[in-house]
Coordinates of N, CA, C and O in Angstrom, one line a residue:
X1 N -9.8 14.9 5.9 CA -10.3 14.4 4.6 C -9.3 13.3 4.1 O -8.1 13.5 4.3
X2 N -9.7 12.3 3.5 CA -8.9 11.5 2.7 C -8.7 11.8 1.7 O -9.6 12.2 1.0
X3 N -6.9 11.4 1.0 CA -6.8 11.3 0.2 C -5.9 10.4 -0.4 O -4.8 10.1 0.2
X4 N -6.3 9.9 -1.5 CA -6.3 7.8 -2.1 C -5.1 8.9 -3.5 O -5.4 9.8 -4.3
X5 N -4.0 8.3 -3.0 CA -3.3 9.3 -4.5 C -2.8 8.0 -5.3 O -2.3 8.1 -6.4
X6 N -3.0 6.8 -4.4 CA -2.6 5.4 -5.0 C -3.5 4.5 -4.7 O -4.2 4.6 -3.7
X7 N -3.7 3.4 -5.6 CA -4.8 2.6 -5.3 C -4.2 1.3 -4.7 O -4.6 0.8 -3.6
X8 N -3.1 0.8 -5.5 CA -2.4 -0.3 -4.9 C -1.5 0.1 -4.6 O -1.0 1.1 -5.0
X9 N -0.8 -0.8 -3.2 CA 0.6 -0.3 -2.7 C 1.6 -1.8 -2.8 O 2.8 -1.9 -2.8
X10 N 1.2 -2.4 -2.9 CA 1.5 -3.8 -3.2 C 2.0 -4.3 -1.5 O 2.6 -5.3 -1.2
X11 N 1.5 -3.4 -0.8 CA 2.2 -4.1 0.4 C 1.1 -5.3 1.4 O 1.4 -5.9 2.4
X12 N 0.1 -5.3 0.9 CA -0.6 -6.3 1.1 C -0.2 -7.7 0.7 O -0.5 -8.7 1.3
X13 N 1.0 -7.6 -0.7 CA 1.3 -8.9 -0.6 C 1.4 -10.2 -0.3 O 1.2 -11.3 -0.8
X14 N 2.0 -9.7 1.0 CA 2.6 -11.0 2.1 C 1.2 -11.0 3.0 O 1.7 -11.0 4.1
X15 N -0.1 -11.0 3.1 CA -1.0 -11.2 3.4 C -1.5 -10.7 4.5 O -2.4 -11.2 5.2
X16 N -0.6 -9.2 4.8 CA -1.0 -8.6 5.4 C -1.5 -7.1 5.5 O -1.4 -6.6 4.4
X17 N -2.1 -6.2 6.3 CA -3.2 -5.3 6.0 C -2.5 -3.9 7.3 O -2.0 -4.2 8.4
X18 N -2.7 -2.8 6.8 CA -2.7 -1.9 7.6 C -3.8 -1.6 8.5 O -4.8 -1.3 7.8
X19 N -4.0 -1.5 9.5 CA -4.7 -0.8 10.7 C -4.7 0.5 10.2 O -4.0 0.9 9.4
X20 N -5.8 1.2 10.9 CA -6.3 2.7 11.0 C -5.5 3.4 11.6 O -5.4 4.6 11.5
X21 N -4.6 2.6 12.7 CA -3.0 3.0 13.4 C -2.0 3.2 12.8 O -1.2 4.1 13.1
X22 N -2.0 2.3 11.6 CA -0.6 2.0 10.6 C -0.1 0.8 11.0 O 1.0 0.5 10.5
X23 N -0.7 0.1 11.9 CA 0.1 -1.4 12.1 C -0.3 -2.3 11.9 O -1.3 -2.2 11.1
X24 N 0.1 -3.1 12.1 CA 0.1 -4.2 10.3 C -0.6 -5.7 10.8 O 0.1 -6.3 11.6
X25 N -1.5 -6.2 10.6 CA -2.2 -7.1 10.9 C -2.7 -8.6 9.9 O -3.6 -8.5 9.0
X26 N -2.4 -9.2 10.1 CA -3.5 -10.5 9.4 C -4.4 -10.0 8.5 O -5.0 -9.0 8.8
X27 N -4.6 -10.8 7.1 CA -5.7 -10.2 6.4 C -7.0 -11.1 6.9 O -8.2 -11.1 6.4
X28 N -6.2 -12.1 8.0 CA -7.3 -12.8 8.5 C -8.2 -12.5 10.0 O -9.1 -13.2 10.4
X29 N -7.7 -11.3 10.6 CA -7.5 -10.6 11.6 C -9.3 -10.1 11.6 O -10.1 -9.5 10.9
X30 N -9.5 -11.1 13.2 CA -10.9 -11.0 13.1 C -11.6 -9.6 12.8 O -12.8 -9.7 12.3
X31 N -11.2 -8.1 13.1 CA -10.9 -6.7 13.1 C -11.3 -6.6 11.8 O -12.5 -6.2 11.7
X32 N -10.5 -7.0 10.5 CA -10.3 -6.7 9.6 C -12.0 -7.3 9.0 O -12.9 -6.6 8.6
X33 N -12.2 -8.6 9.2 CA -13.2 -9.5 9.1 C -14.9 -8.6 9.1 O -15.9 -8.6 8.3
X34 N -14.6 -8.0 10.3 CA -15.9 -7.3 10.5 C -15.7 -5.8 9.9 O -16.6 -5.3 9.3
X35 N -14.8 -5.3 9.9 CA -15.0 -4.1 8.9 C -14.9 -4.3 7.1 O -15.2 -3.4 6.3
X36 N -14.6 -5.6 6.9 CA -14.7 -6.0 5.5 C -16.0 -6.1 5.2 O -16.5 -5.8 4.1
X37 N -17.0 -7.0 6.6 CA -18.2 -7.3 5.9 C -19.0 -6.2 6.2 O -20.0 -6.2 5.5
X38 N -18.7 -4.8 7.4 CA -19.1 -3.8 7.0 C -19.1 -3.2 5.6 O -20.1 -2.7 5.3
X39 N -18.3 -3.2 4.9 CA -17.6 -2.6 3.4 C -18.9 -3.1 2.8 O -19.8 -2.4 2.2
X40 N -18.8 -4.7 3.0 CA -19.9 -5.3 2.2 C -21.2 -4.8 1.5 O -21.6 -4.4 0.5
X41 N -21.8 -5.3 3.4 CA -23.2 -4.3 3.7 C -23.2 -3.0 2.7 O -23.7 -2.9 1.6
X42 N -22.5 -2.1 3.1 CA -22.6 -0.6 2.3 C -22.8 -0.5 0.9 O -23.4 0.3 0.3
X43 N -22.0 -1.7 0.1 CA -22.1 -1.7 -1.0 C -23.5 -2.5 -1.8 O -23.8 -2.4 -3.0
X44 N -23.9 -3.1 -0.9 CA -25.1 -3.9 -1.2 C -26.2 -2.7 -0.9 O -27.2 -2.7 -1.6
X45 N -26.0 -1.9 -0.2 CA -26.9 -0.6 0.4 C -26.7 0.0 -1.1 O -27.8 0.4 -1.5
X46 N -25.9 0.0 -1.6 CA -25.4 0.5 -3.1 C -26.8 0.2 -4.3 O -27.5 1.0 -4.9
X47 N -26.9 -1.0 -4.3 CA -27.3 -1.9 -5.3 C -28.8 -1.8 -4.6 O -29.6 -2.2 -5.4
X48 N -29.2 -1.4 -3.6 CA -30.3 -1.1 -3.1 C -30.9 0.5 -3.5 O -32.1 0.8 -3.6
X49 N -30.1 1.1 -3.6 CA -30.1 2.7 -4.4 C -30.1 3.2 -5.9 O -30.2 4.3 -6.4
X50 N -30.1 1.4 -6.7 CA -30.3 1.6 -8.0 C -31.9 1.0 -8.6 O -32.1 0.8 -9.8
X51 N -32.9 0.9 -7.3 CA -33.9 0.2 -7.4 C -35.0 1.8 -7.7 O -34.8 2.8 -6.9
X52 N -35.9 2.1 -8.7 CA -35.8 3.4 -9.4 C -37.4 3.7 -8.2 O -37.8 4.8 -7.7
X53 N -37.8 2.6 -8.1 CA -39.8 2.7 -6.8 C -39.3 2.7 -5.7 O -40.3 2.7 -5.0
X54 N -37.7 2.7 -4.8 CA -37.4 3.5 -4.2 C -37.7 4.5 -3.6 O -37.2 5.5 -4.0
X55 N -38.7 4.5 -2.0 CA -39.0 6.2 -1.6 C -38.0 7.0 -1.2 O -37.2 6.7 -0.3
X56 N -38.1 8.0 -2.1 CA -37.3 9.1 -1.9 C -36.6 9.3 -0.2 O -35.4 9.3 0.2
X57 N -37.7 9.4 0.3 CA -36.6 9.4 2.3 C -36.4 8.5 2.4 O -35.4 8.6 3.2
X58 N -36.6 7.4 2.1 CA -35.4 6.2 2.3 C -34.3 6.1 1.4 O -33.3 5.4 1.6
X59 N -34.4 6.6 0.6 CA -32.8 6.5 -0.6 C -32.2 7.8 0.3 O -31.0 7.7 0.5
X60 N -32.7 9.0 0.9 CA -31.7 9.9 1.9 C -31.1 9.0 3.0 O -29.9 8.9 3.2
X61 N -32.1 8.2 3.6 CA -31.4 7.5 4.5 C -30.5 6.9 5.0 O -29.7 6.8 5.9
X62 N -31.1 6.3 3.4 CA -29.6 4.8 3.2 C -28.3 5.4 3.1 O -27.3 4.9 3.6
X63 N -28.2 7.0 2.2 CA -27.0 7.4 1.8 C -26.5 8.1 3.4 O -25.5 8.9 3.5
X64 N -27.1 7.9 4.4 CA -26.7 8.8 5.5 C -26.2 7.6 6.1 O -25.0 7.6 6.5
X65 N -26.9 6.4 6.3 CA -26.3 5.1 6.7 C -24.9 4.5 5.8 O -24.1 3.7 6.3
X66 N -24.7 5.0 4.5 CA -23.7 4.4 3.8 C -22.5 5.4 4.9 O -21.5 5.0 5.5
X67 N -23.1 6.5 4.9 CA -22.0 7.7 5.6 C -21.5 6.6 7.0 O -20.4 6.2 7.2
X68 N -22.7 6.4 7.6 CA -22.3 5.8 9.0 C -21.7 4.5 9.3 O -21.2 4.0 10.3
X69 N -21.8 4.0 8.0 CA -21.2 2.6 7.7 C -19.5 2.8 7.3 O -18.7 1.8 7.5
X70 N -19.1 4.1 6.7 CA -17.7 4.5 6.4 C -17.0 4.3 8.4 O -16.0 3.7 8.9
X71 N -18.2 5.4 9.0 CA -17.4 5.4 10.3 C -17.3 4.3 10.9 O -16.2 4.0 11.6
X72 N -18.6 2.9 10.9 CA -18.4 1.9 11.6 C -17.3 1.5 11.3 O -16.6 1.4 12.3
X73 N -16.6 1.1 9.8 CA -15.7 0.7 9.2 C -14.3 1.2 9.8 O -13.6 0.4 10.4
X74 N -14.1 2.7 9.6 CA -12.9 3.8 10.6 C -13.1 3.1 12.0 O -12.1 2.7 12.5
X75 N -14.1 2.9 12.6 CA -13.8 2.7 14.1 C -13.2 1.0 14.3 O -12.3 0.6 15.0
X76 N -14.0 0.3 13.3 CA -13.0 -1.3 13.7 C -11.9 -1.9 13.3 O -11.4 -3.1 13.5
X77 N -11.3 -0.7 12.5 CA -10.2 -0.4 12.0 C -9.2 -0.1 12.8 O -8.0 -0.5 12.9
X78 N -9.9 0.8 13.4 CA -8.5 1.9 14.2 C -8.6 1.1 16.2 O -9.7 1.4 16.9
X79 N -7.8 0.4 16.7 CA -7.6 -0.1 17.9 C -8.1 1.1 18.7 O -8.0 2.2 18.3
X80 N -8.7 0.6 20.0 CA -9.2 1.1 21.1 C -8.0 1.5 22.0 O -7.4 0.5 22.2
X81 N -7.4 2.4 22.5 CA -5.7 2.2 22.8 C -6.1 3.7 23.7 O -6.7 4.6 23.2
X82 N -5.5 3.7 24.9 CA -5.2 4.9 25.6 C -4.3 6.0 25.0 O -3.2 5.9 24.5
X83 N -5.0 7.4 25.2 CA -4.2 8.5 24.7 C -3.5 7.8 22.9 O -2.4 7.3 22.7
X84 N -4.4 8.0 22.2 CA -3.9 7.9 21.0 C -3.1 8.8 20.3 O -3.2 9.9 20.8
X85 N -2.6 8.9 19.4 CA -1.7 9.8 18.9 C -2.6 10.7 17.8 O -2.2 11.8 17.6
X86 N -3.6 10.2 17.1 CA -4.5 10.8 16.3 C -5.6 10.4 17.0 O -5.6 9.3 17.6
X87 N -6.9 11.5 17.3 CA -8.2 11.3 17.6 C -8.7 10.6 16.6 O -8.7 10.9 15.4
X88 N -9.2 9.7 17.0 CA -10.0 8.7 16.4 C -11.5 8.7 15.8 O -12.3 9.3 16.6
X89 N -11.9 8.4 15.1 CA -12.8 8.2 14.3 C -13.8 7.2 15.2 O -13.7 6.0 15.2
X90 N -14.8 7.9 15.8 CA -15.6 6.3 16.6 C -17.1 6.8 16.4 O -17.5 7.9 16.2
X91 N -17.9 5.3 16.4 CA -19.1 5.6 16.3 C -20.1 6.1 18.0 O -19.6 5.6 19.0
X92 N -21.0 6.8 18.2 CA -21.5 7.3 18.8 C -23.1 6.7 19.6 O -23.8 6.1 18.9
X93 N -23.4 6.9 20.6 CA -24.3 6.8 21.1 C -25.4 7.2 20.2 O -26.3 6.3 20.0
X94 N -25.5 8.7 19.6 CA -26.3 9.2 19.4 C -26.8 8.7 17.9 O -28.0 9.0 17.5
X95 N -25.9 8.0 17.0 CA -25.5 7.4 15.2 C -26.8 6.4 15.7 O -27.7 6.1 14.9
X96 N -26.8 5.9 16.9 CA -27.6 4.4 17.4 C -28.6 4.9 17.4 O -29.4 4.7 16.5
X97 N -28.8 6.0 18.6 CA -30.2 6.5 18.9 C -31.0 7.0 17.4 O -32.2 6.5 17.3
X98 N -30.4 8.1 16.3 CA -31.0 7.8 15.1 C -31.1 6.9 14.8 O -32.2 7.0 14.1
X99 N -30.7 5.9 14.7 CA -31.1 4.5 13.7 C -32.5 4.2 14.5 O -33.4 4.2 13.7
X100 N -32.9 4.1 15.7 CA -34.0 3.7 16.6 C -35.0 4.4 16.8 O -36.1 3.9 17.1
X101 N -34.8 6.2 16.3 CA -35.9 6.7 15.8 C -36.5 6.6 14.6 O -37.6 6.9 14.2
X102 N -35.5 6.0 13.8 CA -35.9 5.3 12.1 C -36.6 4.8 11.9 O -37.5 4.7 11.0
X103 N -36.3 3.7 13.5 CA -37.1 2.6 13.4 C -38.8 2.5 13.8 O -39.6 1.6 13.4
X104 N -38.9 3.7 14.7 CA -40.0 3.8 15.2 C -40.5 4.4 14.2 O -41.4 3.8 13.8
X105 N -40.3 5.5 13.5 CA -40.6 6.1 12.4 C -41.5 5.5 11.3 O -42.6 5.9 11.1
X106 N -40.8 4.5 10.8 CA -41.1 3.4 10.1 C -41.9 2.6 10.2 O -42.7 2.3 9.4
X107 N -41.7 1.9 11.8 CA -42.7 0.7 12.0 C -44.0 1.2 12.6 O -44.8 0.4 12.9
X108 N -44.3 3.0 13.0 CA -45.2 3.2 13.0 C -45.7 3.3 12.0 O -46.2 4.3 12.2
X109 N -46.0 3.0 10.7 CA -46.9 3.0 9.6 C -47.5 0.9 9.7 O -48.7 0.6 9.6
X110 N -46.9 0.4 9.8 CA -46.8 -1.0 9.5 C -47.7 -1.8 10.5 O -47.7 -1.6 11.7
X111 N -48.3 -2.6 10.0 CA -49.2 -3.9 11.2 C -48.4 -4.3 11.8 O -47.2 -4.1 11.7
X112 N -48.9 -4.6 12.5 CA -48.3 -5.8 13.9 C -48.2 -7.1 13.0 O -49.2 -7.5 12.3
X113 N -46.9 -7.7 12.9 CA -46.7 -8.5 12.6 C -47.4 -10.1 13.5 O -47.6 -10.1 14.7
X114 N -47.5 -11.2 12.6 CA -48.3 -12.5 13.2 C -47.7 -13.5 12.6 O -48.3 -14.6 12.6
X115 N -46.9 -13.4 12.2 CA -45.7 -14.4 12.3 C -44.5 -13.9 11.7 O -44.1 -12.7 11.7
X116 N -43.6 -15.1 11.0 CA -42.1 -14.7 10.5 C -42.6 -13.8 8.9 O -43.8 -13.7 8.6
X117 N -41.4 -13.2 8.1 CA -41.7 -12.7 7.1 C -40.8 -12.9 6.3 O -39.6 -12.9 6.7
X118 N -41.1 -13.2 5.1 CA -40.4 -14.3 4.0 C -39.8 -13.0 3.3 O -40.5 -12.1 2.9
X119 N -38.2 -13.2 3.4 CA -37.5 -11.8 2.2 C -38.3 -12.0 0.8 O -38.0 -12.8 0.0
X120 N -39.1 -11.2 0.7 CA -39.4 -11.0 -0.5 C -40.2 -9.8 -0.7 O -40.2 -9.0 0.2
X121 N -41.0 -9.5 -2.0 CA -42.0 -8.3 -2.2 C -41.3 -7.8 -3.3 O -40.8 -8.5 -4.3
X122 N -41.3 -6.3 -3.1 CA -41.1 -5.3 -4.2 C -39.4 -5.9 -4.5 O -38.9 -6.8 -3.8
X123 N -38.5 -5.1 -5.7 CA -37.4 -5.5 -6.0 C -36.6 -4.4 -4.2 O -35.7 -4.7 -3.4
X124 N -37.2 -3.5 -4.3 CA -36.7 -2.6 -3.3 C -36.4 -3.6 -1.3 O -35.5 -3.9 -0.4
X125 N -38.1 -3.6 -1.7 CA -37.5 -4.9 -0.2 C -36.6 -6.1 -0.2 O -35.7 -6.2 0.6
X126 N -37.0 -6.9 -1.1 CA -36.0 -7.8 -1.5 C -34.8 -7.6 -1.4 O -34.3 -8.2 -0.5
X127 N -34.0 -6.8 -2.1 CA -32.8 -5.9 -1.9 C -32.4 -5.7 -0.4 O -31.4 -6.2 0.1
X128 N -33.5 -4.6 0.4 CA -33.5 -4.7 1.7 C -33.4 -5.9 2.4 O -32.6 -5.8 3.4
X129 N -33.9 -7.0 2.3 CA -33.6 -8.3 2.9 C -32.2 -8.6 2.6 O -31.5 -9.1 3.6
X130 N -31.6 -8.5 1.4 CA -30.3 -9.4 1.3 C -29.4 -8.5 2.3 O -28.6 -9.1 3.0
X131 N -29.5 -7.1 2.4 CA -28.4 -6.1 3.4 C -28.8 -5.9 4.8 O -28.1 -5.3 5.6
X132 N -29.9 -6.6 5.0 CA -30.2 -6.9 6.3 C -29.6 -8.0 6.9 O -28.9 -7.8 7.9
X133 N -29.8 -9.6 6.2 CA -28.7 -10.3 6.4 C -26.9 -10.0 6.4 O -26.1 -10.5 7.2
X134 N -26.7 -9.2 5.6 CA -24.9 -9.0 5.3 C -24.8 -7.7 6.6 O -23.7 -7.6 7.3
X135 N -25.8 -7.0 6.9 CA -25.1 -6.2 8.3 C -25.5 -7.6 9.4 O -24.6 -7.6 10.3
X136 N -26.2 -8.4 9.6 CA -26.4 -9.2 10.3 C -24.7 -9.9 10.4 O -23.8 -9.6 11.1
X137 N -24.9 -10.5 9.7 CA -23.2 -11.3 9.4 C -22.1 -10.2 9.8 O -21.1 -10.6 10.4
X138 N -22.3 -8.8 9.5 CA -20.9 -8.2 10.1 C -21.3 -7.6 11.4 O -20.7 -6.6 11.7
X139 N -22.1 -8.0 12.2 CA -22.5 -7.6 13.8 C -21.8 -8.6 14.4 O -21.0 -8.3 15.3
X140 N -22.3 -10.4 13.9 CA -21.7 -11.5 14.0 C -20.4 -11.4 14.1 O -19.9 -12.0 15.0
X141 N -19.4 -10.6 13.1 CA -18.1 -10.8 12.8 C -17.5 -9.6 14.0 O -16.5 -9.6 14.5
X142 N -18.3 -8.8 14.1 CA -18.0 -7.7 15.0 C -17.4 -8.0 16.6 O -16.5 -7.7 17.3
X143 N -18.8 -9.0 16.7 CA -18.7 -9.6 17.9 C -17.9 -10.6 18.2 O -17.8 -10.9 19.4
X144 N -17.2 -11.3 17.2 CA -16.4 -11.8 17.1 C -14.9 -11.1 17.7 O -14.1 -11.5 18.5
X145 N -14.8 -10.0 16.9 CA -13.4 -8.7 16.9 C -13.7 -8.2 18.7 O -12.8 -8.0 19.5
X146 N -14.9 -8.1 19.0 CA -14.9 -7.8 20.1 C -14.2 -9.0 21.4 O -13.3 -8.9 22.3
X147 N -14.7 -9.7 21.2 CA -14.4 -11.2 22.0 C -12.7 -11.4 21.5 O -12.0 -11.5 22.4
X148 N -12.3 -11.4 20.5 CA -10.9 -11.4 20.7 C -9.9 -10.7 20.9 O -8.8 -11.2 21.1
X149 N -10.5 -8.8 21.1 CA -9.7 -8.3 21.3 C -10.1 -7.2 22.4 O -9.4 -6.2 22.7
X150 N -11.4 -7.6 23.2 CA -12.0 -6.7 24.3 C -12.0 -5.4 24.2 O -12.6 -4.9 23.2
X151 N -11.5 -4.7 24.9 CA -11.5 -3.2 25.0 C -11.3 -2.3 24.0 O -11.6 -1.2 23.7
X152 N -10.3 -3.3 23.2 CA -9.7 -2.7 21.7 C -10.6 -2.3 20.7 O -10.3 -1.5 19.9
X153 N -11.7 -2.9 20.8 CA -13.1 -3.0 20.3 C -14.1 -2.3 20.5 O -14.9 -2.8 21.4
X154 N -14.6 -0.9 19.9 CA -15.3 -0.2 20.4 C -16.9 -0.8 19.9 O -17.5 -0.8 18.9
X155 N -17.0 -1.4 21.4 CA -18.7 -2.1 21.2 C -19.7 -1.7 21.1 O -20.7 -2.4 21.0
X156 N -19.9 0.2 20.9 CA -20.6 0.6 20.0 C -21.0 0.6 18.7 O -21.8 1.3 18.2
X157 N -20.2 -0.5 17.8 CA -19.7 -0.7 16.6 C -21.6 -1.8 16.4 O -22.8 -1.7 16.1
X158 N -20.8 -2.9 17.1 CA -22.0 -3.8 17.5 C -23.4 -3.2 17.0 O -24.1 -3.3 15.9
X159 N -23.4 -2.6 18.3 CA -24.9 -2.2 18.9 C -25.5 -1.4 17.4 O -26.7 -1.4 17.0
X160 N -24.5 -0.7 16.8 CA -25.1 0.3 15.5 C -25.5 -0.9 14.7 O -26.6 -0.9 14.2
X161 N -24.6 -1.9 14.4 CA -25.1 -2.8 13.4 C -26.3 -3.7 13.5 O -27.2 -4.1 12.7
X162 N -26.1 -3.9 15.3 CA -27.3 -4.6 15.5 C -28.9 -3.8 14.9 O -29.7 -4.2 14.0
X163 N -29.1 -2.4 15.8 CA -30.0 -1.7 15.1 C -30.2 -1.4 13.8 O -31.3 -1.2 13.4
X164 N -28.9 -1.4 12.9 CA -29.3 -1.2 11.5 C -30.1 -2.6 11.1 O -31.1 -2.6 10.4
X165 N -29.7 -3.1 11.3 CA -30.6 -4.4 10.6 C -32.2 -4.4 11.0 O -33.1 -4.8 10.2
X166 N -32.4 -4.0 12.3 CA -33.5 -3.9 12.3 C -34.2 -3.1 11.9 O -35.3 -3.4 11.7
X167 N -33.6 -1.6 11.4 CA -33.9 -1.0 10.8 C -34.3 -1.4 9.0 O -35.3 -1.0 8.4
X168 N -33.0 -2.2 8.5 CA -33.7 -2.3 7.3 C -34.6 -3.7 7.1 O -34.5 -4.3 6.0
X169 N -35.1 -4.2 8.0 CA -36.3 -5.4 7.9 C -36.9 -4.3 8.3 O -36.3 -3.6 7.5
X170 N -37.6 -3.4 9.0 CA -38.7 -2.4 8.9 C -38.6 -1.6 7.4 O -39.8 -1.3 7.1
X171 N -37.9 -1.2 6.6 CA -37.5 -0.8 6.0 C -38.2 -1.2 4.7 O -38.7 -0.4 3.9
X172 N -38.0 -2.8 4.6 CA -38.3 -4.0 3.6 C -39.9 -3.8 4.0 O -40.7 -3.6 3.1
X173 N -40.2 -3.9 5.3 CA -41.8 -4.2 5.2 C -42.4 -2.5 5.0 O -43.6 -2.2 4.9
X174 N -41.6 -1.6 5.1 CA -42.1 -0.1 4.7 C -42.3 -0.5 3.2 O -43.5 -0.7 2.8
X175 N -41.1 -0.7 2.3 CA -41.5 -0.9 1.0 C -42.6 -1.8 0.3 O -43.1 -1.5 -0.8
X176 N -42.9 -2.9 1.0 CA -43.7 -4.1 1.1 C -45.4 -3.3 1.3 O -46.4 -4.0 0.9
X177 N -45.5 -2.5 1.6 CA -46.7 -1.9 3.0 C -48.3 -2.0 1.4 O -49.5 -2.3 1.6
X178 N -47.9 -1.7 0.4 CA -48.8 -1.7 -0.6 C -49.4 -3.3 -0.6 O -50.5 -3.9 -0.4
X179 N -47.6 -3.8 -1.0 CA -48.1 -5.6 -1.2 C -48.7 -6.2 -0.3 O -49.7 -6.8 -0.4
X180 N -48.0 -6.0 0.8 CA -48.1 -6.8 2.2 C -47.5 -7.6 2.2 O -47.3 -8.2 1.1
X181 N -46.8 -8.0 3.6 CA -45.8 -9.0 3.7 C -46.3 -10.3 3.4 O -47.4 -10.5 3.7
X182 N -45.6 -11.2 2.9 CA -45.1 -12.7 2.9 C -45.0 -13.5 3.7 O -43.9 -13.9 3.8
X183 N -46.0 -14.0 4.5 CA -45.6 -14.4 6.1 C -45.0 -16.1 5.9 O -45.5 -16.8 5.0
X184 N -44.2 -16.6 6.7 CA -44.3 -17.8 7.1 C -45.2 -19.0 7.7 O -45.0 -19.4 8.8
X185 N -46.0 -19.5 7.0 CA -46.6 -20.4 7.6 C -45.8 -21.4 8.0 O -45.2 -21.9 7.0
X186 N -45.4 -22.0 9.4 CA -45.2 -23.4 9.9 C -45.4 -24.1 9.2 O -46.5 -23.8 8.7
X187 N -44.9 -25.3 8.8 CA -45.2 -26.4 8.1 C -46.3 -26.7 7.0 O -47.0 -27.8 6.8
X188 N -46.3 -25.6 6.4 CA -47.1 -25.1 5.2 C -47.3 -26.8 4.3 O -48.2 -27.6 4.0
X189 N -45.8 -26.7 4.2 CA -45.4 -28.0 3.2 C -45.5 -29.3 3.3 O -45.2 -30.1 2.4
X190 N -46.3 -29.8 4.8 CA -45.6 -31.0 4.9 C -46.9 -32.0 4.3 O -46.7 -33.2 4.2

């Protein structure tokens, strides 16, 4: 269990950050990067949980995803490193495989989509669109941490983020499913 008995330590000062190791890194440290914009995502998942027409199994889910969003965060935190001194905190095969039954879950209710789909609809999808983009951006940054630091990088981190997003654009058009989606017309405007 954690326990926060201080909030500031001031040792960030000099612009640097502790690892999940205890070693001390760049606050520009691509690592840091993607588990920051993990933090993000979760908290936007937040602001998605105060939307009140919210279905009930999807406000369980999100809070089960906020859960899994703590560990993605623990795992790109803590270096990939032989025989570690503390067992590590890592995300799983199986964290993925639920996100993928979610997804089927979900997009069996929904049409076959016929073209792109415009973030918008209820206040609920809308919402779902903006945290779909921000885990998008921290998969990006992930993959980033991966490519700089290889093996160190547990690339299951990725793959969960990748699937989450697809999960919440199913998600957005579950909440949508009354309105119906917003499609993109091609050159609607010209």
């Amino acid at each position: 269990m954690v326990n926060l008995t201080r909030i500031y330590t001031k040792t960030g000062d000099d612009g640097t950050t502790s690892l999940g190791d205890m070693s001390r890194t760049s606050k520009n440290d691509a690592r840091l990067e993607a588990y920051a914009t993990v933090d993000e995502a979760n908290s936007y998942l937040g602001v998605v949980l105060t939307v009140d027409s919210l279905d009930s199994d999807i406000r369980k889910l999100i809070v089960r995803i906020q859960n899994d969003l703590f560990d993605v965060g623990a795992d790109l935190c803590t270096p990939v490193v032989d025989e570690p001194k503390h067992e590590p905190l890592r995300v799983l095969e199986s964290q993925v495989t639920y996100i993928e039954e979610q997804i089927d879950k979900y997009n069996s209710h929904l049409a076959p989509l016929q073209s792109f789909v415009l973030p918008s609809g209820t206040p609920a999808a809308a919402h779902l669109h903006v945290a779909r983009t921000i885990v998008r951006r921290a998969e990006r940054k992930t993959w980033l941490a991966i490519h700089g630091f290889g093996e160190g990088v547990n690339k299951l981190t990725a793959k969960y983020l990748n699937r989450l997003s697809d999960l919440l654009f199913v998600l957005a058009r579950y909440e949508n499913k009354v309105l119906g989606d917003q499609l993109w017309i091609p050159g609607k405007n010209r």
